[in-house]
Coordinates of C-alpha atoms in Angstrom, one line a residue:
X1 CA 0.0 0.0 0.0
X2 CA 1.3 3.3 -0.8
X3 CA 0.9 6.9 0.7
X4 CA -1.7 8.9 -0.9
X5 CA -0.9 12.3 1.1
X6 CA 0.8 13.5 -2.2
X7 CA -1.7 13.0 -4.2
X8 CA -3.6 16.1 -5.9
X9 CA -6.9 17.0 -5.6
X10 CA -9.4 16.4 -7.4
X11 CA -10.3 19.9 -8.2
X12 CA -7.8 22.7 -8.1
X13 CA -7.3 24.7 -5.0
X14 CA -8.6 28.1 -5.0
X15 CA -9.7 28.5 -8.1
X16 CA -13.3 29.4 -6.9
X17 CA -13.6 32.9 -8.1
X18 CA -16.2 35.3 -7.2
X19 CA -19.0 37.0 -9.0
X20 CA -17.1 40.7 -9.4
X21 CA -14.0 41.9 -9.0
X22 CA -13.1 41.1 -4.9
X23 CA -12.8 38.9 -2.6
X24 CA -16.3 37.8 -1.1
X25 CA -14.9 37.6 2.3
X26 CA -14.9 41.1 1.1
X27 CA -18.9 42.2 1.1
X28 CA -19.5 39.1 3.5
X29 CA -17.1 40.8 6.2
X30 CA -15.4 37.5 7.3
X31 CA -11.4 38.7 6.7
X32 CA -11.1 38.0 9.9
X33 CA -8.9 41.6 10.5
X34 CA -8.1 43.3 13.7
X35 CA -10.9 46.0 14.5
X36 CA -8.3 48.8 15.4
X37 CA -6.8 47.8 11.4
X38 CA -7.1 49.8 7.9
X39 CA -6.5 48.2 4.9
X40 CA -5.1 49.2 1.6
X41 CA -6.8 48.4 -1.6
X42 CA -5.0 47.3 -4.6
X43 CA -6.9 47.3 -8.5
X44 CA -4.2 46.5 -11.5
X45 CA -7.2 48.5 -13.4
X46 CA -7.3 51.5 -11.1
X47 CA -6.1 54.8 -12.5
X48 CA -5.8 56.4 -9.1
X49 CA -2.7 58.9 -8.9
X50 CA -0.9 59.3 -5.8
X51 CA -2.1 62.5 -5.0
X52 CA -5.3 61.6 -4.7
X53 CA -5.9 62.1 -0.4
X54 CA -8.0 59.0 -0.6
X55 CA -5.8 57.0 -2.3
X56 CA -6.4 52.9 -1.5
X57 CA -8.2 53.7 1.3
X58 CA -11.1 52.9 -0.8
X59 CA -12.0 50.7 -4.1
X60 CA -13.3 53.3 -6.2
X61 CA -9.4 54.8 -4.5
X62 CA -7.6 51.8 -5.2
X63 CA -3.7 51.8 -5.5
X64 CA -2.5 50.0 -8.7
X65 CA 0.3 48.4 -7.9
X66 CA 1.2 45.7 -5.4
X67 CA 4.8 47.7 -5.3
X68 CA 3.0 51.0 -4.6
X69 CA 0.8 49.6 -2.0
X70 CA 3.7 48.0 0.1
X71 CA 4.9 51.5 -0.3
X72 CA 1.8 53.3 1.1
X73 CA 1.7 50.5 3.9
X74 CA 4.9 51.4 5.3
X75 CA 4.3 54.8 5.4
X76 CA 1.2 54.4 6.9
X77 CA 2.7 51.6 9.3
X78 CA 5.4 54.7 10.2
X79 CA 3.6 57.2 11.2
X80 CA 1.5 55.3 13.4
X81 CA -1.5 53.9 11.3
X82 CA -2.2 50.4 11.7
X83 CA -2.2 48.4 8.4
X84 CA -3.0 44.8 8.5
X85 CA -3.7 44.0 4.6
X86 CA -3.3 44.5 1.1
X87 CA -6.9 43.7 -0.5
X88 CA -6.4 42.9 -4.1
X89 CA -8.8 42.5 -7.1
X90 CA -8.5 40.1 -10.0
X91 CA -5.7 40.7 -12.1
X92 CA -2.2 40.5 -12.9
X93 CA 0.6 42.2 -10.6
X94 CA 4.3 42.2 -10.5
X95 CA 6.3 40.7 -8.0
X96 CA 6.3 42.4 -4.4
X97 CA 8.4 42.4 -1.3
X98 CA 6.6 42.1 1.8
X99 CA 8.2 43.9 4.6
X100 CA 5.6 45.3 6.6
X101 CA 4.1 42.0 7.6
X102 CA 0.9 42.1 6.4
X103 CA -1.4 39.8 4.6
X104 CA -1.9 40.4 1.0
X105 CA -5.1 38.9 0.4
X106 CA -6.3 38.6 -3.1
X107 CA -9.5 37.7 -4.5
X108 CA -9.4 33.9 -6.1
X109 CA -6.1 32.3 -7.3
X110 CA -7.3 31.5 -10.5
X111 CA -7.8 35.4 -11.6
X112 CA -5.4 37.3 -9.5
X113 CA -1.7 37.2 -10.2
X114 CA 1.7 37.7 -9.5
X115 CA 3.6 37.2 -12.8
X116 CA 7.2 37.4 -13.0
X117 CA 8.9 38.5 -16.2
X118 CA 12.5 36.7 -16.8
X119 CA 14.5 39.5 -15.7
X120 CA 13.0 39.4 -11.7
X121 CA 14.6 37.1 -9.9
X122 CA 11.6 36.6 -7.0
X123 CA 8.0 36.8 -7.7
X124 CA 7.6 37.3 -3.8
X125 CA 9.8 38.0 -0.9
X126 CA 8.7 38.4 2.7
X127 CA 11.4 39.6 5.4
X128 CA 11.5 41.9 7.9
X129 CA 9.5 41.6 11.1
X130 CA 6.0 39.7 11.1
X131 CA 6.5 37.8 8.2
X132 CA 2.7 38.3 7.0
X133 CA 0.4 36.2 4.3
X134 CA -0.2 35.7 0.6
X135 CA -3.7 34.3 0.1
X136 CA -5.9 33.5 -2.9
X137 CA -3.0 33.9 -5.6
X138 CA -1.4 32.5 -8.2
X139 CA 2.4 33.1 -8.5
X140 CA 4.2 32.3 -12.0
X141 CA 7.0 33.0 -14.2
X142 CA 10.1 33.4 -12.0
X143 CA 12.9 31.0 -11.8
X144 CA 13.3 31.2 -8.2
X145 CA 10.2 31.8 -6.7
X146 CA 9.1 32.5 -3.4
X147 CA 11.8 33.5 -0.8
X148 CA 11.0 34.0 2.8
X149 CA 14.0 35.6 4.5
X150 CA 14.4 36.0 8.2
X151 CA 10.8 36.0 9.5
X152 CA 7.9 33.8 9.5
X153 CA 5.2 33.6 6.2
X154 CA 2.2 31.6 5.6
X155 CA 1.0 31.0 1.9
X156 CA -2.3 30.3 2.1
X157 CA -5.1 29.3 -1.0
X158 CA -1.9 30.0 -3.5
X159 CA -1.2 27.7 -6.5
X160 CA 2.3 28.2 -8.1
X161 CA 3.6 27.2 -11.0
X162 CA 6.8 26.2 -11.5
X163 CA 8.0 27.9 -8.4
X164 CA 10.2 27.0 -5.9
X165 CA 10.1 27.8 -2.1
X166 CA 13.1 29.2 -0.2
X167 CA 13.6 30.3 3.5
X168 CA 16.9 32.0 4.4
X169 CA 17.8 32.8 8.0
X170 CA 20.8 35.1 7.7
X171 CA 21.2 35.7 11.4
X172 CA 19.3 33.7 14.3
X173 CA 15.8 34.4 13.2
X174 CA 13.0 31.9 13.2
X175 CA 12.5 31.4 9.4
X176 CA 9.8 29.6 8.4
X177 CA 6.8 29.1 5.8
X178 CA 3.1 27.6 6.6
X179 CA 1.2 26.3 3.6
X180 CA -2.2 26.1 3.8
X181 CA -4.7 24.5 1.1
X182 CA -1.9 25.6 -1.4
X183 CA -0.6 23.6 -4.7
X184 CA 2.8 23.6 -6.3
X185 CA 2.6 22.3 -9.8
X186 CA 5.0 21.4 -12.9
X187 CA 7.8 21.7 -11.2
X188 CA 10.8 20.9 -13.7

């Protein structure tokens, strides 16, 4: 008798998209996000300019990059506001580094993506303190994949393809990765 733990399912994860363009935790309220928290909202189709005083605080204000989200997290995160997650719509985004900690937290893994092009190295990095979350994603096209670097991540309702997994402690940290209902496929 073999094992059978490795087997796939027999549906892909994640790939139960919504009706619309966010996540129906969303409109259901069931994020499960601290009370005291804001949130940043991320639309690859949004044509929101940075001065806008709104800007992805809203999702008719949403930022429209992953890049210049993290970017408006940490300076939200330093001057005292407390931001506990990038809420993403379908679509396709460029690689991010996650060093605030927070959750990015897309819509459905099947319609919202990180793709890599061949010159980025990661498609995702999380380091720096409180590791955070990527949730209902796909991740494709880097050679390299996913790095986790001093800190703790969870990858949660994610499929990548042809991705590798990495943690690096460079100093005494605990590094580590949780995957949760998550599926790494055609690996070469």
């Amino acid at each position: 008798a073999g094992f059978n733990y490795c087997e796939p399912p027999a549906t892909r994860l994640g790939l139960e998209c919504p009706e619309g363009e966010w996540p129906a935790a969303l409109a259901e309220g069931n994020l499960d996000l601290p009370l005291d928290s804001w949130v940043i909202f991320v639309d690859d189709d949004s044509n929101t300019t940075a001065s806008n005083p709104n800007l992805g605080m809203y999702i008719e204000t949403a930022v429209p990059t992953l890049e210049a989200a993290m970017e408006f997290a940490h300076f939200n995160i330093d001057n005292g506001v407390n931001v506990s997650a990038l809420i993403v719509a379908k679509g396709n985004y460029a690689p991010v580094v996650n060093t605030a900690g927070i959750r990015i937290i897309g819509t459905c893994a099947e319609e919202t993506k990180i793709i890599a092009a061949p010159n980025h190295e990661r498609a995702l990095v999380f380091a720096g303190p409180g590791g955070g979350s990527l949730e209902h994603f796909s991740v494709v096209g880097a050679t390299k994949g996913v790095l986790i670097q001093d800190t703790q991540a969870t990858l949660r309702d994610v499929v990548l393809t042809q991705q590798f997994v990495e943690t690096q402690a460079l100093d005494d940290t605990d590094t580590s990765i949780t995957i949760e209902d998550s599926m790494i496929e055609n690996l070469t």
